[in-house]
Amino acid sequence: MRLSFVKSAKKEAFLYCAAVMGMFLLPFTIHGQKPSEYVNPFIGTSNYGATFPGPVVPWGMVSVVPYNVTPHEGNEYSNTDGWCSNPYVYNNELMTGFSHVNLSGVGCPDLGSILLMPTTGDLEVDFNRYGTAISNQEASPGYYSAFLDRYSIKAEATTTTRTGISRYTFPEGKANILLNLGHGLTNESGAFVKMVSDTEIEGYKLMGTFCYNPEAVIPVYFVVEFSKPAIKRGYWKKQPQLPGTRHQWSSTSGQFKIYDNYSRELAGEQIGAWYSFETEKGETIEAKVGVSYVSIENARKNLNAEQPAFDFEQTMAQAKERWNHQLSKIEVEGGSEEDKVKFYTALYHLLIHPNILQDVNGEYPAMESAEILKTDGHNRHTVFSLWDTYRNVHPLLTLVYPEQQTDMLNSMVDMYKESGWLPKWELYSRETNVMEGDPALVVLADSYLRGLTGFDVETAYEGMMKSAMSGGDENPLRPHNDFFKKNHFIAFRDSFDNTVSEALEFYVADYSLSRLALALGKKKDHEMLYERSLGYKKYFDPEYDLMRPLEADGTFMPNFDPMQGEMFEPVHGFHEGNSWQYSFAVPHDIRGLMRLMGGADRFVHQLERTFNDGLFDMSNEPDMGYPWFFNYVKGEEWRTQRTVRDCVNRYFHTGPDGLPGNDDTGTMSAWLLYSMMGFYPVSPADPVYTLSSPVFDRVTIHLDEDYFPGEKIVIESVNNSEDNIYIRKMELGGKPLRKFMISHDELIEKGYLKFYLDDQPDR
Amino acid sequence: MRLSFVKSAKKEAFLYCAAVMGMFLLPFTIHGQKPSEYVNPFIGTSNYGATFPGPVVPWGMVSVVPYNVTPHEGNEYSNTDGWCSNPYVYNNELMTGFSHVNLSGVGCPDLGSILLMPTTGDLEVDFNRYGTAISNQEASPGYYSAFLDRYSIKAEATTTTRTGISRYTFPEGKANILLNLGHGLTNESGAFVKMVSDTEIEGYKLMGTFCYNPEAVIPVYFVVEFSKPAIKRGYWKKQPQLPGTRHQWSSTSGQFKIYDNYSRELAGEQIGAWYSFETEKGETIEAKVGVSYVSIENARKNLNAEQPAFDFEQTMAQAKERWNHQLSKIEVEGGSEEDKVKFYTALYHLLIHPNILQDVNGEYPAMESAEILKTDGHNRHTVFSLWDTYRNVHPLLTLVYPEQQTDMLNSMVDMYKESGWLPKWELYSRETNVMEGDPALVVLADSYLRGLTGFDVETAYEGMMKSAMSGGDENPLRPHNDFFKKNHFIAFRDSFDNTVSEALEFYVADYSLSRLALALGKKKDHEMLYERSLGYKKYFDPEYDLMRPLEADGTFMPNFDPMQGEMFEPVHGFHEGNSWQYSFAVPHDIRGLMRLMGGADRFVHQLERTFNDGLFDMSNEPDMGYPWFFNYVKGEEWRTQRTVRDCVNRYFHTGPDGLPGNDDTGTMSAWLLYSMMGFYPVSPADPVYTLSSPVFDRVTIHLDEDYFPGEKIVIESVNNSEDNIYIRKMELGGKPLRKFMISHDELIEKGYLKFYLDDQPDR
């Protein structure tokens, strides 16, 4: 239930409401057993979290999201803002439809379209005029509902993998359902629509240009079916203004033109279809939407296969069941109700992307191509935000959802086969070229080394080496590779370039590939790449104990300001952060970095300063491993325990603004999940975890025995309480454990990790 | 050859050039035998004639027309003008492509789209920037060519019924062919396009809203094939401007965006596809375009059936052969070369509309419906500008092209079956509601009474009676029929309404139906309708001897100004003309009108005054019968001979401005053809002709013996010369003929009409 005073509340009131919202928003009881009942889909829907409250199934292609970022007086954020990447913002008031394709937790606008809007009364097709305030919002996994105040319509929605269904309960009188193809979050435009019958519409809409990359264009196909035949129906289009005097001669030039006597194909920019009905009081009309990224025909196949009938209740029950099945892979006991809500909501957000791409018949659009291919055995996944997710999403999926992670690995290798290059930020088979680095190498190596070998590693290795070694102009992932290969760094080029960030990513990627090379017996590659991965040392300026941009001759860039770059301001050499947020970002060689700094004391001092001086940024990826790095210094592990727990409590809570920033397709959530369970994959492609105190009394991770030699991992906390965040002693498999690093294999084989907690650090 | 100084010439110079143009423009020799060699397709391409110079076959669906009305400094007329109904204006300079669907001689903009534009050098997709001046234009039936100055490309085109083919001869270097779907003459917009391969494109574009009627929407489907594979290809779209700050963030917002890495479906408003090639000097690339009003699949079928190969020469030869076949139905001898050019060009323009609608498989879009139907036996015709064409186009087609006219009658009856109403101004199965009256009744009755009975006359009669008798709000053709049925006139409603014009059209329609009723033995209908057709007498004001608007109580509208309405200015009661131009427009009862005026002398005086005082308007239909009306007064027929010949010489010549105004889908041309042959169907649905002196020594009309009991009609002129325009005596079938009215049957049966001419009237 959305509190009615939130709408006009000041920030403080809003935050207060947000803080207590968990208790009101959800239909679960505190004695409920099912994990889905702990999920609050409103978490992250404010404060740039960019998650959405609408229903989706695990890794589902389709979600149904109330779209409320149309510019309007009551809307605090709107799609006129360059950054606005949310189809829904909790703080906003006015809703203009339910979008059927959406991205969760990303930082650029895309999708957020194929909008269905129920209205009543006379037909109004201008989205600037048909919006409504909503109330009584409810959201849980696989279900969303709201009351549309202006129209007195109750709207509910649920989904299957490739389809959505909405149920609208109308008052008596004239009812309309609008399908708007001209509005939405995506920056790409242009659509096609055809009324097939008085109960069916088909069409497609162009989406894409993610992060303003004009090449990343994606057509999305759909079929809409209504449970009741329309008594009138037609299209609309906002007519372009006709030139010269024609504008005066035409009654529709520059206007929303209603087509009520035309029912063949329509195409254009600002277009849509309207279906009108007469309804009795309380009458429901359901609208099913099938989606495909291949063709209209496939959208219809998806709809027929996944929702052969109109059965909202059963569809919703199945969606909930699927969530409970996946969320139950991790069981937590103890901790507060709020902890459980934070945890299961994070797990929920983890399981949205990379989502299924192929249709029920296996067809999917090939990477960077117009070809349509067919899957062979594994699911094809899409939406790989790899600069984010290599850090913790894929390691966590590897451990808990190895089948899906294996499918993702296969998807990535197939992308290489199809396009000649591994993905970086793949969105529905288009490389969007967002962020830098070569993160596919980390994911592939890390997963392989953690035991997921069910993919074509030879081909993967070929693709990884191609991206690591190709020079000239041909390498889209590493555009300055000739210089890098020779000098092991990237020279500062221009004001505000990202050269240091870029190089740091390549070191991590090269290190990962060097580990895989070693595992595959390719010793020379291993040595060459490992040496390259230590190139970071060139950037280290002992004057500051920080990374500093380098000129082409290897000297430091003059006029270095280590504080430049706070609050996403432009900065020389770094991307979305400053030198402080990148200087420890060599997870593969923290001990080497420590030596550069002059030893452990200096390292701890510098790392502590990051936190004490407010230089740490929880909302972005480069420094998200920092809290765990104290574990590299014996005797200082309590600092990790304190810092991790502080971050868990400070940056994450159960309100709509309960994420510190973009969820980054689950990366923030994965950080939270690990941190609440007490371990973290601190160094990519090193199959190790470093440890901290869990939030829960007991965590049980159910393993997939097809992939791992163990049934489950149990993590137990003795004397767990809110204050007892420090580890007094540890046991692994019943035997004392004294190190704070354990291997992935050890954890699985022993399967039982026990912490004894205290309110004081053991120093 | 286009004279180079025409471009900047003043009006006088232009008119001079136009007058001599016939000699230069055409590839025919004055000793040529084939009638197509007398056709100058440039006639009517200036002075609002609205004809086009590009190739088309008789009644062809497709024409290929150089589109040169894009706003530009060198373009005197442009599509920014509300009236501009020409894809091509002779006076204009800048061409921006070849349009593949076009209307000939209409008064409102439509079609003029599916534009192919060859260019060279770097890709430029903005039509405001890629235009070129053209030179060395040549046009003849089935062929057009021009040199594109800016690009040094020779462009040629020819057509089949449903397809076009262009041949571009390129210089050495980069060559591009652009398919623009966002530009053109039509006011409707929105298109879909898909690159099928490196030699093929498919798609459709919305057209319509003819005469600014937003309901008249028409999708046109196409397939384009190139004779050479493109080495690069892609789309473009003028991106709508993104809202707010997104505009700044995007590199393509509000710009022509080039899609060079996307090849699936595209939709939008300002869209197109570009195919790029490398060409050697003199290399030709051919582009075939198949069109359908049913589907892309049918467009492809049309293309495969009518142009299975790339064979420009053979396609052109077939087009010419088809023209010669049809044009040879009338042979003329004697007269000047210019007379022959005028005559055969008029015959050429007569045979463009109503054109074929159905595809090679017989499918066509049903009238006012989304249904696709299949023809059974006869061709389905479209583009019925019936307010114009009932007067003379259809009577002439009935006599000379009875097979096609029968198909047109069947098409009209089918439209009634499909939509419930007979057509008025039908355009590709949409009723555009242009002009007033009930002209289908005239055409159906007139053709039937002239002997074309090969249609479902019972159903036709049902449709005709429905439109004559339906009242209430349901009758789209006669919106005020309840009052009209009761009072036999329409009351003046508002300033500048068309009530008198409308009623005058209904009288002609009712008279026509009354004649058919009589022929079908429906005596009561006959009497009732005949009486109604005489309602015009109520409008006759003896104070002026003119028609004057009536108030609802039957009194005359006060403040009547008979001169109001000159030059298309607004006028009370009349449409596109003033009272003078309508007051004789009761061709079914000229003798009754004469009595109202007080006798023959007064009638002749009033009619003469129309011509002497410059009140006659040759450029529009209402008064186009006037020159022939002197024949109703015995002894005054010489005035018709003088006036008709004067009009033939004064308003029609062989320059681009050689038509007095819109050709009106052949209506002006039909008037000229009849007038040059010496007879005219002066009273619709009366199967009679009235006579005047022919321009030629001998005219032979070859009759279709499947329809008429005769092989041919020969019209001979003895002592014919430029000055001998007066008829001294006449013979029909070798026997003296003393009356100036003969029946259709007489003319056909006797088959031989002989005029003895003199330079003085026989008075």
PDB file of C-alpha atoms in Angstrom, chain A residues 71 78-85 109 184-193 204 206 209 212-215 217-219 221 237-240 242-247 249-252 257-271 293-295 365 368-372 430, chain B residues 71 78-85 109 184-193 204 206 209 212-215 217-219 221 237-240 242-247 249-252 257-271 293-295 365 368-372 430:
ATOM      1  CA  PRO A  71       7.121  14.437 -17.746  1.00  0.00           C
ATOM      2  CA  SER A  78      11.137  12.038 -15.921  1.00  0.00           C
ATOM      3  CA  ASN A  79      12.351  10.578 -19.163  1.00  0.00           C
ATOM      4  CA  THR A  80      13.369  14.046 -20.309  1.00  0.00           C
ATOM      5  CA  ASP A  81      16.436  13.633 -18.132  1.00  0.00           C
ATOM      6  CA  GLY A  82      19.382  12.183 -19.996  1.00  0.00           C
ATOM      7  CA  TRP A  83      20.195   9.738 -17.240  1.00  0.00           C
ATOM      8  CA  CYS A  84      16.675   8.550 -16.448  1.00  0.00           C
ATOM      9  CA  SER A  85      16.970   4.799 -16.807  1.00  0.00           C
ATOM     10  CA  PRO A 109      17.445   4.461 -20.620  1.00  0.00           C
ATOM     11  CA  GLY A 184       8.640   4.827 -23.552  1.00  0.00           C
ATOM     12  CA  LEU A 185      12.114   4.873 -22.158  1.00  0.00           C
ATOM     13  CA  THR A 186      14.161   3.818 -25.157  1.00  0.00           C
ATOM     14  CA  ASN A 187      15.796   6.480 -27.293  1.00  0.00           C
ATOM     15  CA  GLU A 188      15.165   4.549 -30.493  1.00  0.00           C
ATOM     16  CA  SER A 189      11.827   4.983 -32.187  1.00  0.00           C
ATOM     17  CA  GLY A 190       9.642   3.789 -35.012  1.00  0.00           C
ATOM     18  CA  ALA A 191       7.019   1.081 -34.864  1.00  0.00           C
ATOM     19  CA  PHE A 192       4.691  -1.078 -36.878  1.00  0.00           C
ATOM     20  CA  VAL A 193       1.246  -2.176 -35.715  1.00  0.00           C
ATOM     21  CA  TYR A 204       6.976  -4.419 -33.478  1.00  0.00           C
ATOM     22  CA  LEU A 206      12.437  -0.415 -32.576  1.00  0.00           C
ATOM     23  CA  THR A 209      20.653   3.039 -28.779  1.00  0.00           C
ATOM     24  CA  TYR A 212      23.249   6.800 -26.648  1.00  0.00           C
ATOM     25  CA  ASN A 213      25.147   4.350 -28.849  1.00  0.00           C
ATOM     26  CA  PRO A 214      23.299   4.761 -32.161  1.00  0.00           C
ATOM     27  CA  GLU A 215      24.427   1.348 -33.426  1.00  0.00           C
ATOM     28  CA  VAL A 217      19.317  -0.999 -32.443  1.00  0.00           C
ATOM     29  CA  ILE A 218      16.868  -3.722 -31.419  1.00  0.00           C
ATOM     30  CA  PRO A 219      13.478  -4.580 -32.922  1.00  0.00           C
ATOM     31  CA  TYR A 221       8.031  -7.975 -31.767  1.00  0.00           C
ATOM     32  CA  LYS A 237      -0.614   8.567 -34.939  1.00  0.00           C
ATOM     33  CA  LYS A 238       0.802  11.917 -34.063  1.00  0.00           C
ATOM     34  CA  GLN A 239       1.004  13.253 -37.586  1.00  0.00           C
ATOM     35  CA  PRO A 240       4.211  15.057 -38.445  1.00  0.00           C
ATOM     36  CA  LEU A 242       2.947  19.085 -42.907  1.00  0.00           C
ATOM     37  CA  PRO A 243       5.149  21.583 -44.729  1.00  0.00           C
ATOM     38  CA  GLY A 244       4.095  25.088 -45.680  1.00  0.00           C
ATOM     39  CA  THR A 245       0.433  25.859 -46.222  1.00  0.00           C
ATOM     40  CA  ARG A 246      -0.457  22.174 -46.074  1.00  0.00           C
ATOM     41  CA  HIS A 247      -0.313  22.475 -42.320  1.00  0.00           C
ATOM     42  CA  TRP A 249      -5.147  22.764 -44.991  1.00  0.00           C
ATOM     43  CA  SER A 250      -4.955  19.614 -42.922  1.00  0.00           C
ATOM     44  CA  SER A 251      -7.063  19.004 -39.841  1.00  0.00           C
ATOM     45  CA  THR A 252      -4.546  16.517 -38.468  1.00  0.00           C
ATOM     46  CA  LYS A 257      -4.823  11.704 -35.571  1.00  0.00           C
ATOM     47  CA  ILE A 258      -7.404   9.039 -34.781  1.00  0.00           C
ATOM     48  CA  TYR A 259      -7.804   6.320 -37.393  1.00  0.00           C
ATOM     49  CA  ASP A 260     -11.248   4.908 -36.803  1.00  0.00           C
ATOM     50  CA  ASN A 261     -11.966   3.748 -40.329  1.00  0.00           C
ATOM     51  CA  TYR A 262      -8.643   2.160 -41.181  1.00  0.00           C
ATOM     52  CA  SER A 263      -7.539  -1.214 -39.957  1.00  0.00           C
ATOM     53  CA  ARG A 264      -4.683  -2.383 -42.142  1.00  0.00           C
ATOM     54  CA  GLU A 265      -1.000  -1.920 -41.269  1.00  0.00           C
ATOM     55  CA  LEU A 266       0.190   1.274 -39.629  1.00  0.00           C
ATOM     56  CA  ALA A 267       3.774   2.460 -39.223  1.00  0.00           C
ATOM     57  CA  GLY A 268       5.347   5.592 -37.875  1.00  0.00           C
ATOM     58  CA  GLU A 269       6.880   7.158 -34.816  1.00  0.00           C
ATOM     59  CA  GLN A 270       4.162   8.272 -32.401  1.00  0.00           C
ATOM     60  CA  ILE A 271       1.686   5.478 -33.103  1.00  0.00           C
ATOM     61  CA  TYR A 293      13.136 -10.563 -30.449  1.00  0.00           C
ATOM     62  CA  VAL A 294      12.874 -12.665 -33.600  1.00  0.00           C
ATOM     63  CA  SER A 295       9.497 -12.123 -35.242  1.00  0.00           C
ATOM     64  CA  PRO A 365      18.707 -13.073 -33.169  1.00  0.00           C
ATOM     65  CA  GLU A 368      25.557  -8.244 -34.272  1.00  0.00           C
ATOM     66  CA  SER A 369      23.763  -9.764 -37.209  1.00  0.00           C
ATOM     67  CA  ALA A 370      20.390  -9.998 -38.916  1.00  0.00           C
ATOM     68  CA  GLU A 371      20.586 -13.799 -38.804  1.00  0.00           C
ATOM     69  CA  ILE A 372      18.130 -15.863 -36.810  1.00  0.00           C
ATOM     70  CA  ARG A 430      23.873  -5.840 -29.849  1.00  0.00           C
TER      71      ARG A 430
ATOM     72  CA  PRO B  71      11.024  22.996 -51.860  1.00  0.00           C
ATOM     73  CA  SER B  78       6.673  22.918 -54.340  1.00  0.00           C
ATOM     74  CA  ASN B  79       4.905  20.428 -52.167  1.00  0.00           C
ATOM     75  CA  THR B  80       4.749  23.006 -49.388  1.00  0.00           C
ATOM     76  CA  ASP B  81       1.819  24.508 -51.259  1.00  0.00           C
ATOM     77  CA  GLY B  82      -1.509  23.161 -50.165  1.00  0.00           C
ATOM     78  CA  TRP B  83      -2.732  22.687 -53.719  1.00  0.00           C
ATOM     79  CA  CYS B  84       0.396  21.171 -55.221  1.00  0.00           C
ATOM     80  CA  SER B  85      -0.893  17.954 -56.729  1.00  0.00           C
ATOM     81  CA  PRO B 109      -1.691  15.931 -53.551  1.00  0.00           C
ATOM     82  CA  GLY B 184       6.695  12.542 -51.427  1.00  0.00           C
ATOM     83  CA  LEU B 185       3.447  14.155 -52.375  1.00  0.00           C
ATOM     84  CA  THR B 186       1.012  12.324 -50.137  1.00  0.00           C
ATOM     85  CA  ASN B 187      -0.032  13.913 -46.869  1.00  0.00           C
ATOM     86  CA  GLU B 188      -0.161  10.591 -45.081  1.00  0.00           C
ATOM     87  CA  SER B 189       3.061   9.257 -43.614  1.00  0.00           C
ATOM     88  CA  GLY B 190       4.683   6.326 -41.916  1.00  0.00           C
ATOM     89  CA  ALA B 191       6.504   3.460 -43.533  1.00  0.00           C
ATOM     90  CA  PHE B 192       8.059   0.081 -42.998  1.00  0.00           C
ATOM     91  CA  VAL B 193      11.167  -1.158 -44.794  1.00  0.00           C
ATOM     92  CA  TYR B 204       5.220  -0.454 -47.423  1.00  0.00           C
ATOM     93  CA  LEU B 206       1.054   4.751 -45.886  1.00  0.00           C
ATOM     94  CA  THR B 209      -5.687  11.593 -46.922  1.00  0.00           C
ATOM     95  CA  TYR B 212      -7.088  16.450 -46.757  1.00  0.00           C
ATOM     96  CA  ASN B 213      -9.702  13.804 -45.912  1.00  0.00           C
ATOM     97  CA  PRO B 214      -8.046  12.063 -42.956  1.00  0.00           C
ATOM     98  CA  GLU B 215     -10.088   8.892 -43.454  1.00  0.00           C
ATOM     99  CA  VAL B 217      -5.710   6.095 -45.810  1.00  0.00           C
ATOM    100  CA  ILE B 218      -3.993   3.694 -48.204  1.00  0.00           C
ATOM    101  CA  PRO B 219      -1.051   1.383 -47.547  1.00  0.00           C
ATOM    102  CA  TYR B 221       3.398  -2.302 -50.597  1.00  0.00           C
ATOM    103  CA  LYS B 237      15.791   7.702 -40.326  1.00  0.00           C
ATOM    104  CA  LYS B 238      15.361  11.275 -39.340  1.00  0.00           C
ATOM    105  CA  GLN B 239      15.267  10.717 -35.616  1.00  0.00           C
ATOM    106  CA  PRO B 240      12.567  12.635 -33.768  1.00  0.00           C
ATOM    107  CA  LEU B 242      14.521  13.475 -28.003  1.00  0.00           C
ATOM    108  CA  PRO B 243      12.929  15.231 -25.033  1.00  0.00           C
ATOM    109  CA  GLY B 244      14.784  17.406 -22.567  1.00  0.00           C
ATOM    110  CA  THR B 245      18.461  16.854 -21.980  1.00  0.00           C
ATOM    111  CA  ARG B 246      18.392  13.629 -23.972  1.00  0.00           C
ATOM    112  CA  HIS B 247      18.594  15.742 -27.068  1.00  0.00           C
ATOM    113  CA  TRP B 249      23.129  13.444 -24.933  1.00  0.00           C
ATOM    114  CA  SER B 250      22.279  11.865 -28.273  1.00  0.00           C
ATOM    115  CA  SER B 251      24.370  12.323 -31.401  1.00  0.00           C
ATOM    116  CA  THR B 252      21.387  11.582 -33.647  1.00  0.00           C
ATOM    117  CA  LYS B 257      20.616   8.914 -38.543  1.00  0.00           C
ATOM    118  CA  ILE B 258      22.454   6.408 -40.710  1.00  0.00           C
ATOM    119  CA  TYR B 259      21.964   2.765 -39.794  1.00  0.00           C
ATOM    120  CA  ASP B 260      24.983   0.980 -41.250  1.00  0.00           C
ATOM    121  CA  ASN B 261      25.120  -1.878 -38.809  1.00  0.00           C
ATOM    122  CA  TYR B 262      21.442  -2.777 -38.595  1.00  0.00           C
ATOM    123  CA  SER B 263      19.589  -4.695 -41.239  1.00  0.00           C
ATOM    124  CA  ARG B 264      16.385  -6.014 -39.710  1.00  0.00           C
ATOM    125  CA  GLU B 265      13.028  -4.255 -39.989  1.00  0.00           C
ATOM    126  CA  LEU B 266      12.805  -0.472 -39.766  1.00  0.00           C
ATOM    127  CA  ALA B 267       9.697   1.646 -39.292  1.00  0.00           C
ATOM    128  CA  GLY B 268       9.071   5.322 -38.824  1.00  0.00           C
ATOM    129  CA  GLU B 269       8.214   8.515 -40.619  1.00  0.00           C
ATOM    130  CA  GLN B 270      11.298   9.916 -42.353  1.00  0.00           C
ATOM    131  CA  ILE B 271      12.903   6.616 -43.275  1.00  0.00           C
ATOM    132  CA  TYR B 293      -2.094  -2.495 -52.667  1.00  0.00           C
ATOM    133  CA  VAL B 294      -2.603  -5.877 -50.977  1.00  0.00           C
ATOM    134  CA  SER B 295       0.696  -7.087 -49.534  1.00  0.00           C
ATOM    135  CA  PRO B 365      -8.303  -4.484 -51.151  1.00  0.00           C
ATOM    136  CA  GLU B 368     -13.724   0.767 -47.350  1.00  0.00           C
ATOM    137  CA  SER B 369     -12.586  -2.402 -45.671  1.00  0.00           C
ATOM    138  CA  ALA B 370      -9.508  -4.284 -44.528  1.00  0.00           C
ATOM    139  CA  GLU B 371     -10.678  -7.340 -46.477  1.00  0.00           C
ATOM    140  CA  ILE B 372      -8.705  -8.724 -49.395  1.00  0.00           C
ATOM    141  CA  ARG B 430     -11.179   4.495 -50.128  1.00  0.00           C
TER     142      ARG B 430
END
